[in-house]
């Protein structure tokens, strides 16, 4: 999804529901234009998280290409409990060392009051499998969140989901996954080339790898 209001404030979102920021809407405009050149001709539907930052992104794509949108509650972002609404600086001050341990191993060190990582993995993979079963053989667009997408990429790559933070995922990044029976292949990962068309102010930012005390934009 495009940058949300809380992304711009560098706040952890999780299951909370901020809307797209003006910058996020411009990012999504560029994504829509990019998809015009690269979208497979037989896309059957857009399956989206119901949280506004994803649903608004899906809505912009749908309006441009006249593709139906299917809400899927289990594509919502991971719940991060007491951290939601806090900046990384606030988390570090209130829960010393917890944020760093979470990034290193979110399975062993979940956010306080947050969602169990294995349960999260089951629900997002289940959502993907239901979408495939509902549209067998069709190409689909999934619009979701950084944590969800990283978990699905781990599934496609055969990685344990505890390693999801080893994957980078920026706002409006495009990934392509091929699923054919038991064959799973990642064809494209974290492509944000479309954002370069909007100038430096729309470039992707990732709080886990870029300098500064900022929150992971995807969360």
Coordinates of C-alpha atoms in Angstrom, one line a residue:
X1 CA 0.0 0.0 0.0
X2 CA 1.0 3.6 -0.3
X3 CA 2.4 5.6 2.6
X4 CA -0.2 6.2 5.3
X5 CA -0.5 9.1 7.7
X6 CA 1.1 7.1 10.4
X7 CA 3.9 6.0 8.0
X8 CA 4.6 9.7 7.6
X9 CA 4.7 10.2 11.3
X10 CA 6.9 7.0 11.7
X11 CA 4.3 5.3 14.0
X12 CA 3.9 1.5 14.3
X13 CA 0.4 0.7 12.8
X14 CA -0.2 -3.0 13.1
X15 CA -4.0 -3.6 13.2
X16 CA -4.8 0.1 13.6
X17 CA -6.4 1.9 10.6
X18 CA -4.9 5.2 9.5
X19 CA -5.6 6.3 5.9
X20 CA -3.2 7.1 3.1
X21 CA -1.2 10.3 3.3
X22 CA -1.2 12.7 0.3
X23 CA 2.3 11.3 -0.4
X24 CA 0.9 7.8 -0.3
X25 CA -1.8 8.7 -2.9
X26 CA 0.8 10.1 -5.2
X27 CA 2.8 7.0 -4.8
X28 CA -0.2 4.9 -5.7
X29 CA -0.9 7.1 -8.8
X30 CA 2.6 6.1 -10.0
X31 CA 1.9 2.5 -9.1
X32 CA -1.3 2.6 -11.2
X33 CA 0.6 4.0 -14.2
X34 CA 3.3 1.4 -13.8
X35 CA 0.8 -1.4 -13.8
X36 CA -0.6 -0.2 -17.1
X37 CA 2.6 -1.5 -18.7
X38 CA 3.2 -4.6 -16.7
X39 CA -0.2 -5.9 -15.5
X40 CA -1.0 -9.3 -16.9
X41 CA -4.0 -9.2 -19.2
X42 CA -6.0 -11.9 -17.4
X43 CA -6.0 -10.5 -13.8
X44 CA -9.3 -11.6 -12.4
X45 CA -9.6 -9.6 -9.2
X46 CA -7.9 -7.5 -6.6
X47 CA -7.9 -9.2 -3.1
X48 CA -7.2 -6.6 -0.4
X49 CA -6.9 -6.2 3.3
X50 CA -9.8 -4.2 4.6
X51 CA -7.6 -1.7 6.5
X52 CA -8.0 1.7 4.8
X53 CA -4.3 2.2 3.7
X54 CA -4.6 -1.0 1.7
X55 CA -8.2 -0.7 0.6
X56 CA -7.7 2.8 -0.6
X57 CA -4.7 1.6 -2.7
X58 CA -6.7 -1.2 -4.1
X59 CA -9.5 1.2 -4.9
X60 CA -7.2 3.4 -7.0
X61 CA -6.0 0.4 -9.0
X62 CA -9.6 -0.9 -9.4
X63 CA -10.8 2.5 -10.6
X64 CA -8.1 2.6 -13.3
X65 CA -8.5 -0.9 -14.6
X66 CA -12.1 -1.9 -13.8
X67 CA -11.0 -4.9 -11.8
X68 CA -13.3 -6.1 -9.0
X69 CA -12.1 -5.7 -5.4
X70 CA -12.5 -8.6 -2.9
X71 CA -11.9 -7.7 0.8
X72 CA -10.1 -10.4 2.7
X73 CA -10.0 -9.8 6.5
X74 CA -7.1 -12.2 7.0
X75 CA -4.8 -10.1 4.9
X76 CA -4.8 -7.4 7.6
X77 CA -1.5 -6.5 9.2
X78 CA 0.0 -8.3 12.2
X79 CA -1.3 -7.0 15.5
X80 CA 1.5 -5.5 17.4
X81 CA -0.3 -5.0 20.7
X82 CA 0.9 -2.2 23.0
X83 CA 3.3 -0.9 20.4
X84 CA 0.6 0.3 18.0
X85 CA 0.5 4.0 17.8
X86 CA 4.0 4.4 19.2
X87 CA 7.1 5.6 17.4
X88 CA 10.2 3.4 17.5
X89 CA 11.9 6.0 19.8
X90 CA 8.9 5.7 22.2
X91 CA 9.1 1.9 22.1
X92 CA 12.8 1.9 22.9
X93 CA 12.3 4.3 25.8
X94 CA 9.3 2.4 27.2
X95 CA 10.5 -1.2 26.5
X96 CA 14.3 -1.1 26.4
X97 CA 15.8 -3.7 24.2
X98 CA 12.5 -5.2 23.2
X99 CA 12.3 -3.7 19.7
X100 CA 15.8 -4.9 18.8
X101 CA 15.0 -8.4 20.0
X102 CA 11.8 -8.4 18.0
X103 CA 13.6 -7.5 14.8
X104 CA 16.2 -10.2 15.5
X105 CA 13.6 -13.0 16.3
X106 CA 9.9 -12.0 16.2
X107 CA 8.9 -15.6 17.0
X108 CA 10.8 -15.7 20.3
X109 CA 10.3 -12.1 21.2
X110 CA 6.8 -10.9 20.1
X111 CA 5.6 -7.4 20.7
X112 CA 3.9 -7.2 24.1
X113 CA 0.2 -8.1 23.7
X114 CA 0.9 -8.7 20.0
X115 CA -0.1 -11.5 17.6
X116 CA 1.7 -14.9 17.8
X117 CA 3.9 -15.2 14.7
X118 CA 2.8 -18.7 13.8
X119 CA -0.9 -17.8 14.1
X120 CA -0.2 -14.8 11.9
X121 CA 1.5 -17.0 9.3
X122 CA -1.4 -19.5 9.3
X123 CA -4.0 -16.8 8.7
X124 CA -2.2 -15.0 5.9
X125 CA -1.2 -18.2 4.0
X126 CA -4.8 -19.4 4.5
X127 CA -6.0 -16.2 2.9
X128 CA -3.8 -16.7 -0.1
X129 CA -4.9 -20.3 -0.5
X130 CA -8.6 -19.3 -0.3
X131 CA -8.0 -16.6 -3.0
X132 CA -6.4 -19.2 -5.2
X133 CA -9.2 -21.7 -4.7
X134 CA -11.8 -19.0 -5.5
X135 CA -10.1 -18.1 -8.8
X136 CA -8.3 -21.2 -9.9
X137 CA -5.7 -20.6 -12.5
X138 CA -6.2 -16.8 -12.6
X139 CA -3.8 -14.0 -12.0
X140 CA -4.6 -12.0 -8.9
X141 CA -3.4 -8.8 -7.3
X142 CA -3.1 -8.9 -3.5
X143 CA -2.9 -5.5 -1.8
X144 CA -1.8 -5.8 1.8
X145 CA 0.9 -4.8 4.3
X146 CA 4.6 -5.3 4.8
X147 CA 4.4 -7.9 7.5
X148 CA 1.8 -9.9 5.5
X149 CA 3.7 -9.7 2.3
X150 CA 7.0 -10.7 4.0
X151 CA 5.2 -13.7 5.5
X152 CA 3.8 -14.7 2.1
X153 CA 7.3 -14.3 0.5
X154 CA 8.7 -16.5 3.2
X155 CA 6.0 -19.1 2.4
X156 CA 6.9 -18.9 -1.4
X157 CA 10.6 -19.2 -0.7
X158 CA 10.3 -22.0 1.9
X159 CA 11.8 -19.8 4.6
X160 CA 10.8 -20.0 8.3
X161 CA 8.6 -16.9 8.9
X162 CA 10.8 -15.9 11.8
X163 CA 13.2 -14.6 9.1
X164 CA 10.7 -12.2 7.6
X165 CA 12.7 -9.1 8.6
X166 CA 15.5 -10.3 6.3
X167 CA 13.2 -9.2 3.4
X168 CA 12.8 -5.6 2.5
X169 CA 9.4 -4.3 1.6
X170 CA 8.6 -0.6 0.8
X171 CA 5.4 1.3 0.3
X172 CA 3.8 0.4 -3.1
X173 CA 6.5 -2.2 -3.8
X174 CA 5.6 -4.8 -6.4
X175 CA 6.3 -8.5 -5.9
X176 CA 5.4 -11.3 -8.3
X177 CA 4.9 -14.9 -7.0
X178 CA 4.1 -17.8 -9.3
X179 CA 2.1 -20.6 -7.7
X180 CA 1.6 -23.7 -9.7
X181 CA 0.5 -26.8 -7.8
X182 CA 3.3 -27.4 -5.3
X183 CA 5.7 -25.2 -7.2
X184 CA 6.3 -21.8 -5.7
X185 CA 8.6 -19.2 -7.2
X186 CA 9.3 -15.6 -6.5
X187 CA 9.7 -13.7 -9.8
X188 CA 10.0 -10.2 -8.5
X189 CA 10.8 -8.7 -5.1
X190 CA 10.3 -5.2 -3.7
X191 CA 10.2 -3.4 -7.0
X192 CA 9.7 0.4 -6.5
X193 CA 11.1 1.6 -9.8
X194 CA 7.8 3.4 -10.5
X195 CA 8.5 5.8 -7.6
X196 CA 11.5 7.2 -9.3
X197 CA 9.2 8.8 -11.9
X198 CA 7.8 11.1 -9.1
X199 CA 11.1 12.6 -8.0
X200 CA 13.1 12.1 -4.8
X201 CA 10.2 13.1 -2.5
X202 CA 8.3 10.0 -3.4
X203 CA 11.2 7.6 -3.1
X204 CA 10.8 4.4 -1.0
X205 CA 11.9 4.6 2.6
X206 CA 12.5 1.6 4.9
X207 CA 12.9 2.3 8.6
X208 CA 14.7 -1.0 9.3
X209 CA 17.5 -0.4 6.9
X210 CA 17.6 3.4 6.3
X211 CA 19.2 5.7 8.9
X212 CA 17.4 7.2 11.8
X213 CA 15.0 6.1 14.5
X214 CA 12.0 5.5 12.3
X215 CA 9.3 2.8 12.3
X216 CA 9.2 0.1 9.6
X217 CA 6.9 1.7 7.0
X218 CA 5.1 -1.5 6.3
X219 CA 4.1 -2.0 9.9

